[in-house]
GROMACS .gro file of C-alpha atoms in nm:
model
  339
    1UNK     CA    1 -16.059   8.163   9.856
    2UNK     CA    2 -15.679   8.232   9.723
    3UNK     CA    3 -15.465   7.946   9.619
    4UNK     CA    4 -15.176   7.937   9.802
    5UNK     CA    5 -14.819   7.805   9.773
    6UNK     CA    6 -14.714   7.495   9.950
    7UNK     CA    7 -14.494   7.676  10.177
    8UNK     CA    8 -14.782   7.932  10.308
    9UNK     CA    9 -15.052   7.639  10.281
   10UNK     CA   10 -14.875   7.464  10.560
   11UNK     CA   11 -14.767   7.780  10.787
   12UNK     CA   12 -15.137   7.847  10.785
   13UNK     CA   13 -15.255   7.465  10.837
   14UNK     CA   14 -15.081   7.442  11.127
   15UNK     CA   15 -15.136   7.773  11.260
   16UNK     CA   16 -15.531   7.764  11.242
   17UNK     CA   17 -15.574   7.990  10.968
   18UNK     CA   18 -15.775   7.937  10.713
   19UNK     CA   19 -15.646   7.758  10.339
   20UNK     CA   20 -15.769   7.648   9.986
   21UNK     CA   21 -15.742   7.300  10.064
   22UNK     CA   22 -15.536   7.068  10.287
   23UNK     CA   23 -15.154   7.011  10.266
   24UNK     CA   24 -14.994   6.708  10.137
   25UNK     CA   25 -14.717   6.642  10.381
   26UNK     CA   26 -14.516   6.359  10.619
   27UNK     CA   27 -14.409   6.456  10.929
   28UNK     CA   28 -14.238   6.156  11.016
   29UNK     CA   29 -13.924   5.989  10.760
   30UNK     CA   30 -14.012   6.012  10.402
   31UNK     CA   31 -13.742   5.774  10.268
   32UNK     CA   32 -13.810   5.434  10.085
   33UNK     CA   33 -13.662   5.207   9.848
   34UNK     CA   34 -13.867   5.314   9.586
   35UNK     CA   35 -13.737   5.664   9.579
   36UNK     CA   36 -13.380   5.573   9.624
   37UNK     CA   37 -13.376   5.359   9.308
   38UNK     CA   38 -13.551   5.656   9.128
   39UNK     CA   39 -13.335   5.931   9.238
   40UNK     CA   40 -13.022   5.762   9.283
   41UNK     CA   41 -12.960   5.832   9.652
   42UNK     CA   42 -12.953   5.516   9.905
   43UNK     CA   43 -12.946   5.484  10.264
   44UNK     CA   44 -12.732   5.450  10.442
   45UNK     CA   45 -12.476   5.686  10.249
   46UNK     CA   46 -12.770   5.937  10.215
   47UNK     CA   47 -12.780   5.948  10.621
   48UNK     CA   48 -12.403   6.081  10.574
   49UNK     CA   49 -12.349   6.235  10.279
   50UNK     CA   50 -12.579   6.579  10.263
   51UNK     CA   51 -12.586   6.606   9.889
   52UNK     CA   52 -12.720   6.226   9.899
   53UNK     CA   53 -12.985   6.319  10.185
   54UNK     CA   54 -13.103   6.627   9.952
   55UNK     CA   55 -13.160   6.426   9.652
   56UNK     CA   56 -13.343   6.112   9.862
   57UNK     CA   57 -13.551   6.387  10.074
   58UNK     CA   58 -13.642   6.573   9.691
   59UNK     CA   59 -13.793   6.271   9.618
   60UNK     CA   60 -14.053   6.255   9.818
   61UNK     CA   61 -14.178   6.609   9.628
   62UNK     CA   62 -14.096   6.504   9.271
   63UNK     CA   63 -14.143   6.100   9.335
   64UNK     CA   64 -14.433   6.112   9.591
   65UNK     CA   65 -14.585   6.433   9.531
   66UNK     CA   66 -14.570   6.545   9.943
   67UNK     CA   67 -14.551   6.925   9.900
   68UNK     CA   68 -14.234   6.923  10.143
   69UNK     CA   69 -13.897   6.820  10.189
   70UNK     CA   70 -13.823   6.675  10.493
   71UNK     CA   71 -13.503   6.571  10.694
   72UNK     CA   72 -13.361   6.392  10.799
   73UNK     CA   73 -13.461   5.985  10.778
   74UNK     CA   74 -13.349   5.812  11.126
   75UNK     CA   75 -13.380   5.973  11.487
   76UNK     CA   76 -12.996   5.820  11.586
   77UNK     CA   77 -12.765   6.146  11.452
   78UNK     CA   78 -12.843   6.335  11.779
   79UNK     CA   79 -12.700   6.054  12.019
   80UNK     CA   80 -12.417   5.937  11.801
   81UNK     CA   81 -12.272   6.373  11.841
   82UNK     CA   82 -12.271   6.266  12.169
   83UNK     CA   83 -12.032   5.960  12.118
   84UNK     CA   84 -12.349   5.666  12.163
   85UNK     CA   85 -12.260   5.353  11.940
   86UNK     CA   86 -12.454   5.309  11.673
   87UNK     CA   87 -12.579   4.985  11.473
   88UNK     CA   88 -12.541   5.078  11.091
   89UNK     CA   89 -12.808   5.080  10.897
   90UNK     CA   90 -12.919   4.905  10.544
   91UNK     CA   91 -13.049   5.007  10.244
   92UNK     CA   92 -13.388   4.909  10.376
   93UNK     CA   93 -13.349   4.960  10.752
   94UNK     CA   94 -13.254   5.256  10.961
   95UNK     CA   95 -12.931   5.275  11.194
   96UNK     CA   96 -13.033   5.252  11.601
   97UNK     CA   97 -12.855   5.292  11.881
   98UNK     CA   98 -12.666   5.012  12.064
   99UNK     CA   99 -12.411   5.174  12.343
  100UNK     CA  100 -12.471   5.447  12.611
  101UNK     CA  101 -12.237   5.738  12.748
  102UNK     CA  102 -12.386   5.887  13.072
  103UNK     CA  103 -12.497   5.748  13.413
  104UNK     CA  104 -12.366   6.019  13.619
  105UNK     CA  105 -12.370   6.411  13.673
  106UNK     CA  106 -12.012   6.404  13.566
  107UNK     CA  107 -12.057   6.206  13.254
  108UNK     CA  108 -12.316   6.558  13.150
  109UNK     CA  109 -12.070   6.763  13.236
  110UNK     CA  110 -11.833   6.625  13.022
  111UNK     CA  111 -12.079   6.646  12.691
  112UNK     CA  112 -12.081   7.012  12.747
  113UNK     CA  113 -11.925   7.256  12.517
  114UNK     CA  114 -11.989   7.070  12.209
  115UNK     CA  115 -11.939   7.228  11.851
  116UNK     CA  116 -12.288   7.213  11.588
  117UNK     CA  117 -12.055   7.191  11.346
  118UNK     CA  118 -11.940   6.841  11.346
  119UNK     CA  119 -12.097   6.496  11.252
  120UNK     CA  120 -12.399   6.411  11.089
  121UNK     CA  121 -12.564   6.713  11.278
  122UNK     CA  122 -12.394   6.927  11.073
  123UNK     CA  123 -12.483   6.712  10.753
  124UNK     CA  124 -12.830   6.755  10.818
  125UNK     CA  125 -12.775   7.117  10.843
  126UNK     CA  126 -12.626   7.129  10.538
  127UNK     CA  127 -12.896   6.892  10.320
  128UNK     CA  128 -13.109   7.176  10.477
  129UNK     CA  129 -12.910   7.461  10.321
  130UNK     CA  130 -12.939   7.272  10.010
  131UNK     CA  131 -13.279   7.238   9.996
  132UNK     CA  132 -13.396   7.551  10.090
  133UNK     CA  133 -13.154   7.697   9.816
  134UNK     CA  134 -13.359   7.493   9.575
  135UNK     CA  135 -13.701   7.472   9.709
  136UNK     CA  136 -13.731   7.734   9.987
  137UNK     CA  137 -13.934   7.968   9.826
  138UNK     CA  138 -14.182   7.764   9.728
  139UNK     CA  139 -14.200   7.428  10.003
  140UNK     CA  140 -14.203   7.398  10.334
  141UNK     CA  141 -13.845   7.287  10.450
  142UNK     CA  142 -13.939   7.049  10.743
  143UNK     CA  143 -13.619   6.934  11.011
  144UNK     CA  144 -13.648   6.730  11.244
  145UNK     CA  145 -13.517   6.581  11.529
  146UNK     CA  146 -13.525   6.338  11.816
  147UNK     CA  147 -13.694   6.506  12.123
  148UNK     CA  148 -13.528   6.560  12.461
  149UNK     CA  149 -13.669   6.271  12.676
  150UNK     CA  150 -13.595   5.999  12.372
  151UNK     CA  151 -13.236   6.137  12.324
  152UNK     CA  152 -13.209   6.123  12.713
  153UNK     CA  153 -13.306   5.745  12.687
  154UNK     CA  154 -13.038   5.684  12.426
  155UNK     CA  155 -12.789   5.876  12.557
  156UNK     CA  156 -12.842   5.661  12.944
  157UNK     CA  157 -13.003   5.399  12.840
  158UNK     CA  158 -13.267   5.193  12.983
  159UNK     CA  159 -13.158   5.252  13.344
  160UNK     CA  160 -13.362   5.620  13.220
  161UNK     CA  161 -13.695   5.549  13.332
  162UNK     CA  162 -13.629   5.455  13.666
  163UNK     CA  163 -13.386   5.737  13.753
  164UNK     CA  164 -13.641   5.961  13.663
  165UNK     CA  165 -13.854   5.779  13.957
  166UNK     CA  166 -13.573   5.718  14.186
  167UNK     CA  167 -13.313   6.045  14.093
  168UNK     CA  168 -13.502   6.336  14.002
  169UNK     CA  169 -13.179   6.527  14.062
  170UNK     CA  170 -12.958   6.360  13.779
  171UNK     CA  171 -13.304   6.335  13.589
  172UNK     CA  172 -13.379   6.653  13.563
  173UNK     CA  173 -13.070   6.813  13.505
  174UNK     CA  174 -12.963   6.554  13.173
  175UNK     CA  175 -13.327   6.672  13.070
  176UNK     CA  176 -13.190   7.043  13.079
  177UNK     CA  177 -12.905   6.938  12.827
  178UNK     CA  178 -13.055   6.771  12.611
  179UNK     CA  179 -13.339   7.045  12.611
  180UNK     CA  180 -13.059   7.305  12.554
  181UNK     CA  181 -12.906   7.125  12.287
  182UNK     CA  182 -13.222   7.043  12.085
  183UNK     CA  183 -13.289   7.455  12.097
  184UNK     CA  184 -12.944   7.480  11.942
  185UNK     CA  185 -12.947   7.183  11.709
  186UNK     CA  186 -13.309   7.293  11.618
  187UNK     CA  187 -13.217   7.712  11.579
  188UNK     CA  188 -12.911   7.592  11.350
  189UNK     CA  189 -13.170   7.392  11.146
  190UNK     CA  190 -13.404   7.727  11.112
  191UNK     CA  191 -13.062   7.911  11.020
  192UNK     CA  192 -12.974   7.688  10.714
  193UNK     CA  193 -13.335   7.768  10.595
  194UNK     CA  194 -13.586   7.525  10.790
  195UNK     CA  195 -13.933   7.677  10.839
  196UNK     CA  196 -14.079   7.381  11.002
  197UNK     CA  197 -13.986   7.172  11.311
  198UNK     CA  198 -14.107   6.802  11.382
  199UNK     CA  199 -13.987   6.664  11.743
  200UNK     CA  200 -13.980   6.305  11.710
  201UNK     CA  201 -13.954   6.187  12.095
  202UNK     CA  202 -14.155   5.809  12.066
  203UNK     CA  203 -14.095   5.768  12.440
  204UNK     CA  204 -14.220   6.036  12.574
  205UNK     CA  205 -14.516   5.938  12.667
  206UNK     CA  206 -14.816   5.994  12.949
  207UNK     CA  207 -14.937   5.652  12.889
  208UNK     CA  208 -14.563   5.500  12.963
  209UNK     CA  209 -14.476   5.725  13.230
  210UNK     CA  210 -14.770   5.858  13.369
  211UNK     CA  211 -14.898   6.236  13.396
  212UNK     CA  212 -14.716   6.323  13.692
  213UNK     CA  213 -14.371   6.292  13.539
  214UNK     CA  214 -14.503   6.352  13.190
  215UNK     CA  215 -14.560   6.721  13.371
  216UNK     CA  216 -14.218   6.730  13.519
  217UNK     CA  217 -14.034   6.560  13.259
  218UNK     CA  218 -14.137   6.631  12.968
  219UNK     CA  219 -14.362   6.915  12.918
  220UNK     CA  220 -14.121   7.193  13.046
  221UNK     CA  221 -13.877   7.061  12.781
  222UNK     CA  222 -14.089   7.064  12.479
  223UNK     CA  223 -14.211   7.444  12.565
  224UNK     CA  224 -13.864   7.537  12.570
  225UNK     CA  225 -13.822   7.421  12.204
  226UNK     CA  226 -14.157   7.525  12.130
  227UNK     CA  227 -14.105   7.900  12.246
  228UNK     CA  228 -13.776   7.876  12.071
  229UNK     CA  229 -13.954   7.809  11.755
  230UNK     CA  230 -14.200   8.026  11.799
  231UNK     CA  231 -13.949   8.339  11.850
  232UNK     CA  232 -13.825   8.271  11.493
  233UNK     CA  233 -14.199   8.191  11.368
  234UNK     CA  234 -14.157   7.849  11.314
  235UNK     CA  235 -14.422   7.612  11.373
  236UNK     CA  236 -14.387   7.281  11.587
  237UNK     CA  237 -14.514   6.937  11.493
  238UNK     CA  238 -14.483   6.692  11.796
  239UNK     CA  239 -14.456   6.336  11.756
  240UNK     CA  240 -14.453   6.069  11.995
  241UNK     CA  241 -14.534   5.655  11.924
  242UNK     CA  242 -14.800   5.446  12.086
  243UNK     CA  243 -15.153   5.544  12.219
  244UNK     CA  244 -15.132   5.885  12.299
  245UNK     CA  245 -15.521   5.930  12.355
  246UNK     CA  246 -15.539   6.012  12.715
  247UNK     CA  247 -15.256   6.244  12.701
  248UNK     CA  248 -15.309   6.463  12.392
  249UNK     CA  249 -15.466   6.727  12.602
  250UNK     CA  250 -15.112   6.727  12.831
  251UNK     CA  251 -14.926   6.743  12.544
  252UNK     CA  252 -15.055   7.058  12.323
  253UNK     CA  253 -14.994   7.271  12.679
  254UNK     CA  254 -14.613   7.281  12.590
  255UNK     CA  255 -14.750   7.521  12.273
  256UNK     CA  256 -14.663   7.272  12.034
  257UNK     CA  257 -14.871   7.351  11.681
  258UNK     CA  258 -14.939   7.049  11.559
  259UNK     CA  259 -14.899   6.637  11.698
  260UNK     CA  260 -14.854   6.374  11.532
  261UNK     CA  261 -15.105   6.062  11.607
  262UNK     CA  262 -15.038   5.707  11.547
  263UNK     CA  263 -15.277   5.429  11.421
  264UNK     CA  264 -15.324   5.374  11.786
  265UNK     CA  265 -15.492   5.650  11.806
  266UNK     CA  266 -15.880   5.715  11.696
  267UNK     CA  267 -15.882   6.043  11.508
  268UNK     CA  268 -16.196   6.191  11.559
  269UNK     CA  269 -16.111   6.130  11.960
  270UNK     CA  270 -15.775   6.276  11.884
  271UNK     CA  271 -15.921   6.565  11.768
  272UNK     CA  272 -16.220   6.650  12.006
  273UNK     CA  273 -15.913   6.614  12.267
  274UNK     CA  274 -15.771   6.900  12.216
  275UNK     CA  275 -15.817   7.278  12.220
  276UNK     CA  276 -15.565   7.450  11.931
  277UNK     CA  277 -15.342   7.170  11.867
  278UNK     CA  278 -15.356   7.076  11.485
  279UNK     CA  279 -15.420   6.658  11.477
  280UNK     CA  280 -15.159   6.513  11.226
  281UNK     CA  281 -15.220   6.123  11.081
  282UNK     CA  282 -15.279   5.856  11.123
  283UNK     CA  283 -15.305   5.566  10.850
  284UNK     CA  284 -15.072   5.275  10.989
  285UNK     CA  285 -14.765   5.247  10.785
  286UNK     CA  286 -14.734   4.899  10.791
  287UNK     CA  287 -15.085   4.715  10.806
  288UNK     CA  288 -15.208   4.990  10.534
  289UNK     CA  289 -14.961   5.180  10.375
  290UNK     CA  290 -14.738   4.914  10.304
  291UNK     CA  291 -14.923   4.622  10.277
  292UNK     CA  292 -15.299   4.731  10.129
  293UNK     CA  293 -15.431   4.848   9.786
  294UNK     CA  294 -15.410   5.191   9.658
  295UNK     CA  295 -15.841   5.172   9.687
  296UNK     CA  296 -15.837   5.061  10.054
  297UNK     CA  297 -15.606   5.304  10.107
  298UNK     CA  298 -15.836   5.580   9.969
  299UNK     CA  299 -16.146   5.430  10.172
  300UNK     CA  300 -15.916   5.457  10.525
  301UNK     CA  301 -15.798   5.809  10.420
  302UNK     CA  302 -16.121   5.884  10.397
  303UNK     CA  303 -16.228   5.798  10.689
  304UNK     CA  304 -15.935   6.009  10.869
  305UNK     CA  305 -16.031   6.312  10.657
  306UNK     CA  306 -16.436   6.229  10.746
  307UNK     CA  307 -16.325   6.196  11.163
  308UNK     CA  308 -16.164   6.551  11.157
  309UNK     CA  309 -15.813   6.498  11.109
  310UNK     CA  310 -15.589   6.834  11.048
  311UNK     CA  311 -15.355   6.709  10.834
  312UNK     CA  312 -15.356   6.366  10.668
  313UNK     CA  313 -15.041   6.176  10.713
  314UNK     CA  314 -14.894   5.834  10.815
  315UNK     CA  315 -14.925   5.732  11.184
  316UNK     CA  316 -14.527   5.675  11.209
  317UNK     CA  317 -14.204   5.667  10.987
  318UNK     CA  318 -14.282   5.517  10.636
  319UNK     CA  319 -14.153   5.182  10.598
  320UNK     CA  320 -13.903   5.162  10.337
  321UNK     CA  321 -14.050   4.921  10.119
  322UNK     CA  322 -14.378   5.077  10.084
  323UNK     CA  323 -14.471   5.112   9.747
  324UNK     CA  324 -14.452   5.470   9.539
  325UNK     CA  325 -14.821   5.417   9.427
  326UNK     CA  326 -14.981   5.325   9.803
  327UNK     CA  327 -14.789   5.675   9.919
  328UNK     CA  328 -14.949   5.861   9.625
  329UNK     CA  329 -15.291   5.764   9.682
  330UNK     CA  330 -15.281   5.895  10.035
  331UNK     CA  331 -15.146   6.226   9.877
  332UNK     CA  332 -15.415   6.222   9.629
  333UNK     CA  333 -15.648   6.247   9.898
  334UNK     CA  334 -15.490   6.495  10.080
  335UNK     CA  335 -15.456   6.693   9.788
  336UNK     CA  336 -15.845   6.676   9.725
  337UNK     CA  337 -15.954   6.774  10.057
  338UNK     CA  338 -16.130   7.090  10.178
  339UNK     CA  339 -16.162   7.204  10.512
   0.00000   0.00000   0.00000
């Protein structure tokens, strides 16, 4: 079989074609401590600054070894555009969100009309641009964003889940702009040289909300994106936190290419549950990544790679302080796998 570059390994991994061997790759946040003192780039300026994000997210190729470069770090730049307070982050922790702006029709109204070209948006944008100059020939460029259902939680706050019980109205329609923003947000990303899209949307979630309005909520949404992406032949990875077992079959009907499992999740379950859908993950970042050896690291990748798994990769955002050496061992076996 050919060898292929790291860019047309991937677009073929998550495609279902076949490949040499399998990708090395996060899907979720690359950044940690470890590569910032390396490569000179810190959070939180290199959530700001898009030079700064460049350099951190090039570290995870030339530090790591993951055969992408991915941004950006936190999920928080898509509600502060739309004027949410935010709780700053640290070196070793990621900003969040702490203040609200909608709880009426009127309040959606009045995000409308918004420019792509301002705030950190645009700063991921252009880390993209930079990147892609570099690297685009050769890596996958991987953006990424908050999905429509988490950024409608941020954006109204807890009060979200029950209006989408109790207002379907108002529900629905903040789903529409948020759904119409990430196709911008996410075409502008693809425009600056992205050629792979992650949705990170942690809260969107069957198990929380239950299939009925997992069907009317959220799977509508993510096709939009998905058929979006799919126009411009990009692939879509689809992340979403917790135990996603029971719904993995509801979720790869929005189109999406690939999802992301977490450590909830048993793998070779997650993959006899669905159809086409690539199965991404799903060593725990915490318990294992950060905290074992590089050896039991290898055994538990193993054991991913034995259960099926499409792409080996951590179950959620890599903790900051995990060590350069436990990330490269899980890239090692990546690296050494054949489907």
């Amino acid at each position: 079989m050919a060898e292929y570059t790291p860019k047309e390994r991937l677009a073929r991994a998550l495609t279902g074609q076949p490949v040499d061997r399998m990708p090395a790759v996060s899907v979720t946040q690359t950044g940690t401590v470890g590569q910032m003192e390396a490569c000179g780039a810190f959070w939180p300026e290199a959530n700001y600054d898009a030079e700064k994000m460049a350099t951190l997210a090039e570290a995870g190729h030339t530090v790591i070894g993951f055969e992408a470069v991915r941004v950006p770090f936190d999920i928080t730049a898509e509600a502060e555009f739309f004027g949410c307070e935010i709780k700053d982050g640290t070196q070793e922790q990621q900003p969040s969100v702490i203040g609200h702006v909608v709880s009426s029709m009127e309040d959606i109204e009045n995000l409308k009309g918004y420019d792509l070209s301002n705030g950190r948006i645009n700063v991921v944008c252009d880390a993209i641009k930079i990147l892609a100059d570099k690297y685009g020939d050769e890596l996958p460029i991987m953006g990424s964003m908050i999905g429509p259902f988490s950024l409608a939680q941020h954006i109204n706050g807890d009060e979200w889940f029950m209006a989408i019980m109790t207002n379907e109205e108002f529900g629905l329609a903040l789903m529409e702009f948020t759904t119409e923003f990430n196709v911008a947000y996410a075409k502008k990303m693809v425009e600056n040289g992205a050629d792979t899209m992650v949705i990170i949307d942690p809260t969107a979630s069957a198990q929380l909300i239950g299939n009925e309005f997992y069907e009317k909520f959220v799977v509508p949404y993510h096709k939009k994106i998905c058929d979006a992406m799919h126009e411009l032949n990009v692939p879509v990875v689809l992340h979403v936190c917790g135990d996603t077992t029971l719904g993995l079959s509801l979720m790869e009907t929005c189109g999406v290419d690939g999802i992301s499992v977490d450590q909830n999740v048993d793998a070779a379950t997650a993959v006899g549950n669905v159809k086409n859908a690539v199965i991404v993950g799903n060593l725990d970042p915490v318990n294992m990544l950060w905290n074992q050896t590089t050896e039991a690291i290898k055994e538990q990748s193993q054991k991913v790679l034995d259960a099926g798994i499409g792409l080996l990769a951590p179950g959620c955002g890599i903790v900051s302080k995990t060590p350069t050496e436990n990330l490269q061992a899980m890239v090692e076996m990546a690296k050494s796998h054949k489907y």
